[in-house]
Tab-separated table of N, CA and C in Angstrom:
chain	number	residue	atom	x	y	z
A	89	UNK	N	93.966	70.022	118.711
A	89	UNK	CA	93.155	70.270	119.859
A	89	UNK	C	93.878	69.853	121.131
A	90	UNK	N	93.240	70.036	122.225
A	90	UNK	CA	93.799	69.736	123.534
A	90	UNK	C	93.709	68.235	123.797
A	91	UNK	N	94.396	67.804	124.844
A	91	UNK	CA	94.353	66.385	125.214
A	91	UNK	C	92.926	65.990	125.569
A	92	UNK	N	92.593	64.737	125.278
A	92	UNK	CA	91.265	64.240	125.571
A	92	UNK	C	91.068	63.984	127.064
A	93	UNK	N	89.823	63.690	127.475
A	93	UNK	CA	89.562	63.413	128.887
A	93	UNK	C	90.319	62.171	129.363
A	94	UNK	N	90.752	62.201	130.614
A	94	UNK	CA	91.462	61.082	131.255
A	94	UNK	C	92.682	60.641	130.443
A	95	UNK	N	93.414	61.617	129.877
A	95	UNK	CA	94.642	61.306	129.149
A	95	UNK	C	94.417	60.743	127.759
A	96	UNK	N	93.191	60.879	127.224
A	96	UNK	CA	92.883	60.368	125.891
A	96	UNK	C	93.602	61.159	124.799
A	97	UNK	N	93.462	60.705	123.560
A	97	UNK	CA	94.152	61.380	122.451
A	97	UNK	C	93.597	62.799	122.253
A	98	UNK	N	94.455	63.614	121.674
A	98	UNK	CA	94.051	64.998	121.399
A	98	UNK	C	92.895	65.011	120.400
A	99	UNK	N	92.022	65.977	120.567
A	99	UNK	CA	90.889	66.118	119.652
A	99	UNK	C	91.255	67.020	118.471
A	100	UNK	N	90.262	67.345	117.681
A	100	UNK	CA	90.463	68.220	116.532
A	100	UNK	C	90.108	69.644	116.921
A	101	UNK	N	90.825	70.584	116.345
A	101	UNK	CA	90.554	72.000	116.554
A	101	UNK	C	90.054	72.566	115.238
A	102	UNK	N	88.866	73.113	115.252
A	102	UNK	CA	88.289	73.715	114.048
A	102	UNK	C	88.298	75.225	114.211
A	103	UNK	N	88.791	75.901	113.184
A	103	UNK	CA	88.811	77.362	113.177
A	103	UNK	C	87.967	77.817	112.000
A	104	UNK	N	87.016	78.685	112.269
A	104	UNK	CA	86.152	79.230	111.233
A	104	UNK	C	86.464	80.714	111.089
A	105	UNK	N	86.690	81.142	109.861
A	105	UNK	CA	86.980	82.546	109.588
A	105	UNK	C	85.831	83.167	108.818
A	106	UNK	N	85.484	84.369	109.198
A	106	UNK	CA	84.536	85.164	108.420
A	106	UNK	C	85.294	86.376	107.912
A	107	UNK	N	85.208	86.626	106.634
A	107	UNK	CA	85.918	87.753	106.046
A	107	UNK	C	84.927	88.887	105.857
A	108	UNK	N	85.213	89.999	106.527
A	108	UNK	CA	84.342	91.165	106.468
A	108	UNK	C	84.509	91.860	105.117
A	109	UNK	N	83.398	92.310	104.540
A	109	UNK	CA	83.472	93.023	103.275
A	109	UNK	C	84.180	94.346	103.472
A	110	UNK	N	84.916	94.764	102.451
A	110	UNK	CA	85.675	95.998	102.490
A	110	UNK	C	85.118	96.948	101.440
A	111	UNK	N	85.021	98.246	101.737
A	111	UNK	CA	84.469	99.171	100.745
A	111	UNK	C	85.384	99.385	99.533
A	112	UNK	N	86.685	99.115	99.669
A	112	UNK	CA	87.621	99.344	98.564
A	112	UNK	C	87.901	98.098	97.738
A	113	UNK	N	87.860	96.934	98.371
A	113	UNK	CA	88.309	95.710	97.722
A	113	UNK	C	87.199	94.677	97.622
A	114	UNK	N	87.256	93.882	96.542
A	114	UNK	CA	86.367	92.739	96.374
A	114	UNK	C	87.266	91.525	96.207
A	115	UNK	N	86.978	90.477	96.930
A	115	UNK	CA	87.817	89.277	96.903
A	115	UNK	C	87.141	88.159	96.127
A	116	UNK	N	87.916	87.504	95.280
A	116	UNK	CA	87.483	86.296	94.573
A	116	UNK	C	88.594	85.274	94.739
A	117	UNK	N	88.410	84.360	95.694
A	117	UNK	CA	89.476	83.404	96.012
A	117	UNK	C	90.660	84.158	96.594
A	118	UNK	N	91.826	83.976	96.014
A	118	UNK	CA	93.011	84.696	96.474
A	118	UNK	C	93.205	86.032	95.761
A	119	UNK	N	92.401	86.282	94.727
A	119	UNK	CA	92.549	87.518	93.958
A	119	UNK	C	91.714	88.644	94.554
A	120	UNK	N	92.260	89.857	94.474
A	120	UNK	CA	91.605	91.056	94.975
A	120	UNK	C	91.316	91.973	93.787
A	121	UNK	N	90.137	92.583	93.782
A	121	UNK	CA	89.750	93.520	92.727
A	121	UNK	C	89.428	94.870	93.360
A	122	UNK	N	89.875	95.934	92.702
A	122	UNK	CA	89.597	97.285	93.165
A	122	UNK	C	89.433	98.183	91.951
A	123	UNK	N	88.794	99.326	92.165
A	123	UNK	CA	88.635	100.310	91.102
A	123	UNK	C	89.397	101.565	91.481
A	124	UNK	N	89.962	102.238	90.476
A	124	UNK	CA	90.671	103.481	90.700
A	124	UNK	C	90.232	104.479	89.642
A	125	UNK	N	89.821	105.655	90.077
A	125	UNK	CA	89.402	106.700	89.157
A	125	UNK	C	90.571	107.635	88.886
A	126	UNK	N	90.789	107.915	87.596
A	126	UNK	CA	91.833	108.851	87.187
A	126	UNK	C	91.213	109.941	86.324
A	127	UNK	N	91.922	111.038	86.145
A	127	UNK	CA	91.421	112.125	85.304
A	127	UNK	C	91.560	111.745	83.832
A	128	UNK	N	90.798	112.414	82.980
A	128	UNK	CA	90.906	112.145	81.544
A	128	UNK	C	92.287	112.553	81.039
A	129	UNK	N	92.917	113.534	81.665
A	129	UNK	CA	94.269	113.940	81.261
A	129	UNK	C	95.280	112.851	81.591
A	130	UNK	N	95.153	112.235	82.777
A	130	UNK	CA	96.039	111.117	83.126
A	130	UNK	C	95.823	109.946	82.177
A	131	UNK	N	94.583	109.722	81.763
A	131	UNK	CA	94.289	108.635	80.820
A	131	UNK	C	94.928	108.925	79.458
A	132	UNK	N	94.881	110.175	79.033
A	132	UNK	CA	95.440	110.542	77.730
A	132	UNK	C	96.967	110.545	77.742
A	133	UNK	N	97.546	111.164	78.769
A	133	UNK	CA	98.991	111.416	78.784
A	133	UNK	C	99.792	110.364	79.540
A	134	UNK	N	99.123	109.608	80.418
A	134	UNK	CA	99.820	108.662	81.279
A	134	UNK	C	100.282	109.351	82.552
A	135	UNK	N	100.544	108.580	83.583
A	135	UNK	CA	100.972	109.125	84.866
A	135	UNK	C	101.367	107.967	85.777
A	136	UNK	N	101.983	108.302	86.878
A	136	UNK	CA	102.271	107.344	87.932
A	136	UNK	C	101.405	107.724	89.121
A	137	UNK	N	100.623	106.765	89.646
A	137	UNK	CA	99.712	107.067	90.753
A	137	UNK	C	99.907	106.053	91.878
A	138	UNK	N	99.471	106.435	93.061
A	138	UNK	CA	99.483	105.532	94.220
A	138	UNK	C	98.085	104.953	94.383
A	139	UNK	N	98.022	103.650	94.624
A	139	UNK	CA	96.743	102.969	94.813
A	139	UNK	C	96.797	102.138	96.092
A	140	UNK	N	95.662	102.015	96.795
A	140	UNK	CA	95.639	101.155	97.985
A	140	UNK	C	95.655	99.683	97.582
A	141	UNK	N	96.394	98.891	98.349
A	141	UNK	CA	96.412	97.434	98.205
A	141	UNK	C	96.209	96.850	99.596
A	142	UNK	N	96.082	95.541	99.688
A	142	UNK	CA	95.803	94.877	100.956
A	142	UNK	C	96.825	95.254	102.035
A	143	UNK	N	98.092	95.377	101.652
A	143	UNK	CA	99.160	95.645	102.615
A	143	UNK	C	99.519	97.123	102.755
A	144	UNK	N	98.736	98.031	102.199
A	144	UNK	CA	99.043	99.462	102.298
A	144	UNK	C	98.810	100.168	100.984
A	145	UNK	N	99.889	100.679	100.381
A	145	UNK	CA	99.801	101.368	99.095
A	145	UNK	C	100.947	100.929	98.204
A	146	UNK	N	100.738	101.077	96.902
A	146	UNK	CA	101.800	100.827	95.936
A	146	UNK	C	101.647	101.818	94.802
A	147	UNK	N	102.676	101.925	93.989
A	147	UNK	CA	102.677	102.841	92.853
A	147	UNK	C	102.470	102.037	91.578
A	148	UNK	N	101.599	102.545	90.697
A	148	UNK	CA	101.406	101.901	89.397
A	148	UNK	C	101.556	102.944	88.299
A	149	UNK	N	101.984	102.483	87.153
A	149	UNK	CA	102.109	103.344	85.982
A	149	UNK	C	100.848	103.246	85.149
A	150	UNK	N	100.273	104.397	84.855
A	150	UNK	CA	99.121	104.476	83.959
A	150	UNK	C	99.683	104.796	82.578
A	151	UNK	N	99.571	103.881	81.617
A	151	UNK	CA	100.131	104.168	80.292
A	151	UNK	C	99.303	105.215	79.550
A	152	UNK	N	99.966	105.996	78.706
A	152	UNK	CA	99.262	106.968	77.872
A	152	UNK	C	98.242	106.238	77.011
A	153	UNK	N	97.071	106.832	76.873
A	153	UNK	CA	96.010	106.230	76.064
A	153	UNK	C	95.183	105.193	76.799
A	154	UNK	N	95.261	105.182	78.126
A	154	UNK	CA	94.485	104.219	78.915
A	154	UNK	C	92.988	104.438	78.696
A	155	UNK	N	92.277	103.363	78.450
A	155	UNK	CA	90.835	103.417	78.204
A	155	UNK	C	90.066	103.065	79.472
A	156	UNK	N	88.839	103.591	79.624
A	156	UNK	CA	88.009	103.207	80.775
A	156	UNK	C	87.818	101.689	80.800
A	157	UNK	N	87.928	101.105	81.989
A	157	UNK	CA	87.766	99.672	82.137
A	157	UNK	C	89.057	98.884	81.986
A	158	UNK	N	90.151	99.569	81.600
A	158	UNK	CA	91.456	98.900	81.493
A	158	UNK	C	91.820	98.322	82.858
A	159	UNK	N	92.356	97.104	82.875
A	159	UNK	CA	92.706	96.433	84.125
A	159	UNK	C	94.211	96.247	84.206
A	160	UNK	N	94.775	96.634	85.357
A	160	UNK	CA	96.196	96.471	85.621
A	160	UNK	C	96.346	95.385	86.679
A	161	UNK	N	97.211	94.399	86.410
A	161	UNK	CA	97.414	93.280	87.335
A	161	UNK	C	98.692	93.483	88.138
A	162	UNK	N	98.560	93.432	89.455
A	162	UNK	CA	99.710	93.488	90.358
A	162	UNK	C	99.943	92.065	90.861
A	163	UNK	N	100.858	91.359	90.223
A	163	UNK	CA	101.119	89.946	90.543
A	163	UNK	C	101.593	89.790	91.984
A	164	UNK	N	101.007	88.825	92.700
A	164	UNK	CA	101.434	88.507	94.055
A	164	UNK	C	101.057	89.516	95.112
A	165	UNK	N	100.151	90.449	94.789
A	165	UNK	CA	99.723	91.460	95.769
A	165	UNK	C	98.318	91.200	96.294
A	166	UNK	N	97.763	90.023	96.015
A	166	UNK	CA	96.421	89.687	96.471
A	166	UNK	C	96.426	89.098	97.866
A	167	UNK	N	95.403	88.324	98.174
A	167	UNK	CA	95.250	87.727	99.502
A	167	UNK	C	96.201	86.538	99.661
A	168	UNK	N	96.734	86.354	100.868
A	168	UNK	CA	97.605	85.199	101.114
A	168	UNK	C	96.779	83.920	101.269
A	169	UNK	N	97.371	82.811	100.868
A	169	UNK	CA	96.724	81.512	101.039
A	169	UNK	C	96.795	81.101	102.504
A	170	UNK	N	95.687	80.614	103.038
A	170	UNK	CA	95.648	80.141	104.419
A	170	UNK	C	95.687	78.625	104.510
A	171	UNK	N	95.612	77.952	103.357
A	171	UNK	CA	95.702	76.489	103.329
A	171	UNK	C	96.626	76.085	102.191
A	172	UNK	N	97.168	74.907	102.271
A	172	UNK	CA	98.037	74.437	101.193
A	172	UNK	C	99.352	75.191	101.166
A	173	UNK	N	99.649	75.809	100.054
A	173	UNK	CA	100.898	76.548	99.871
A	173	UNK	C	100.806	77.886	100.626
A	174	UNK	N	101.315	77.927	101.842
A	174	UNK	CA	101.152	79.094	102.708
A	174	UNK	C	101.898	80.319	102.207
A	175	UNK	N	102.895	80.166	101.358
A	175	UNK	CA	103.627	81.315	100.837
A	175	UNK	C	102.973	81.933	99.617
A	176	UNK	N	101.943	81.291	99.098
A	176	UNK	CA	101.307	81.753	97.867
A	176	UNK	C	100.373	82.928	98.138
A	177	UNK	N	100.359	83.882	97.198
A	177	UNK	CA	99.416	84.998	97.249
A	177	UNK	C	98.737	85.123	95.905
A	178	UNK	N	97.525	85.628	95.940
A	178	UNK	CA	96.804	85.891	94.703
A	178	UNK	C	97.301	87.182	94.065
A	179	UNK	N	96.587	87.628	93.052
A	179	UNK	CA	96.934	88.866	92.354
A	179	UNK	C	95.942	89.959	92.734
A	180	UNK	N	96.360	91.205	92.550
A	180	UNK	CA	95.500	92.357	92.822
A	180	UNK	C	95.234	93.028	91.474
A	181	UNK	N	93.966	93.115	91.107
A	181	UNK	CA	93.571	93.710	89.837
A	181	UNK	C	92.974	95.093	90.084
A	182	UNK	N	93.504	96.094	89.372
A	182	UNK	CA	93.011	97.464	89.482
A	182	UNK	C	92.292	97.813	88.184
A	183	UNK	N	90.979	98.054	88.279
A	183	UNK	CA	90.177	98.447	87.121
A	183	UNK	C	90.151	99.970	87.076
A	184	UNK	N	90.533	100.533	85.936
A	184	UNK	CA	90.662	101.980	85.799
A	184	UNK	C	89.350	102.587	85.305
A	185	UNK	N	88.859	103.575	86.060
A	185	UNK	CA	87.727	104.397	85.637
A	185	UNK	C	88.281	105.764	85.259
A	186	UNK	N	87.735	106.368	84.215
A	186	UNK	CA	88.194	107.677	83.763
A	186	UNK	C	87.109	108.702	84.042
A	187	UNK	N	87.480	109.734	84.791
A	187	UNK	CA	86.536	110.786	85.149
A	187	UNK	C	86.520	111.865	84.072
A	188	UNK	N	85.336	112.153	83.562
A	188	UNK	CA	85.152	113.210	82.565
A	188	UNK	C	84.673	114.454	83.321
A	189	UNK	N	85.399	115.559	83.193
A	189	UNK	CA	85.030	116.756	83.968
A	189	UNK	C	83.701	117.357	83.516
A	190	UNK	N	83.014	117.974	84.464
A	190	UNK	CA	81.770	118.700	84.191
A	190	UNK	C	82.028	120.175	84.456
A	191	UNK	N	81.249	121.028	83.855
A	191	UNK	CA	81.387	122.456	84.113
A	191	UNK	C	82.742	123.001	83.703
A	192	UNK	N	83.190	122.648	82.501
A	192	UNK	CA	84.503	123.058	82.016
A	192	UNK	C	84.450	124.525	81.596
A	193	UNK	N	85.517	125.247	81.907
A	193	UNK	CA	85.577	126.676	81.566
A	193	UNK	C	85.681	126.865	80.057
A	194	UNK	N	85.373	128.067	79.597
A	194	UNK	CA	85.460	128.383	78.168
A	194	UNK	C	86.893	128.234	77.665
A	195	UNK	N	87.875	128.643	78.482
A	195	UNK	CA	89.277	128.505	78.082
A	195	UNK	C	89.647	127.033	77.906
A	196	UNK	N	89.201	126.190	78.828
A	196	UNK	CA	89.493	124.762	78.730
A	196	UNK	C	88.828	124.158	77.502
A	197	UNK	N	87.602	124.567	77.219
A	197	UNK	CA	86.905	124.070	76.022
A	197	UNK	C	87.674	124.461	74.775
A	198	UNK	N	88.177	125.689	74.740
A	198	UNK	CA	88.947	126.153	73.594
A	198	UNK	C	90.216	125.320	73.415
A	199	UNK	N	90.928	125.049	74.510
A	199	UNK	CA	92.154	124.250	74.436
A	199	UNK	C	91.871	122.824	73.968
A	200	UNK	N	90.816	122.220	74.498
A	200	UNK	CA	90.477	120.849	74.102
A	200	UNK	C	90.029	120.818	72.648
A	201	UNK	N	89.332	121.853	72.192
A	201	UNK	CA	88.920	121.923	70.787
A	201	UNK	C	90.131	122.013	69.871
A	202	UNK	N	91.147	122.788	70.273
A	202	UNK	CA	92.364	122.869	69.485
A	202	UNK	C	93.069	121.510	69.454
A	203	UNK	N	93.105	120.839	70.580
A	203	UNK	CA	93.699	119.514	70.637
A	203	UNK	C	92.952	118.547	69.715
A	204	UNK	N	91.644	118.627	69.749
A	204	UNK	CA	90.819	117.764	68.898
A	204	UNK	C	91.127	117.993	67.427
A	205	UNK	N	91.249	119.267	67.025
A	205	UNK	CA	91.566	119.583	65.635
A	205	UNK	C	92.951	119.076	65.249
A	206	UNK	N	93.929	119.213	66.139
A	206	UNK	CA	95.299	118.779	65.869
A	206	UNK	C	95.403	117.261	65.789
A	207	UNK	N	94.688	116.573	66.656
A	207	UNK	CA	94.812	115.115	66.733
A	207	UNK	C	93.841	114.407	65.796
A	208	UNK	N	92.967	115.155	65.160
A	208	UNK	CA	91.945	114.562	64.293
A	208	UNK	C	91.132	113.527	65.049
A	209	UNK	N	90.727	113.890	66.270
A	209	UNK	CA	89.917	112.978	67.106
A	209	UNK	C	88.491	112.950	66.627
């Protein structure tokens, strides 16, 4: 804080932060949680996708056979520490949602049925 009255000792400076809620991210301590929706084809075959993170965007690999609710951890991509170890950051967790298409064409149904027969699903 600033110097006290009549040349007295400096006082204390208190800073209060309010963190505004974000529509994409949920914060728990230093860790950030987000959800990402992928197609059922990306879940089956795997893919590389771009996802938003606190500092912009990053690329993550979706492994083949990814199940709904699978969580991918991006170490050190969470919120920065504002007290104590100032260089420390939390982790960013991406929870994968799988979108199942609606109104599938007859040709697509035929192809998926053939896949089902081949894979013994």
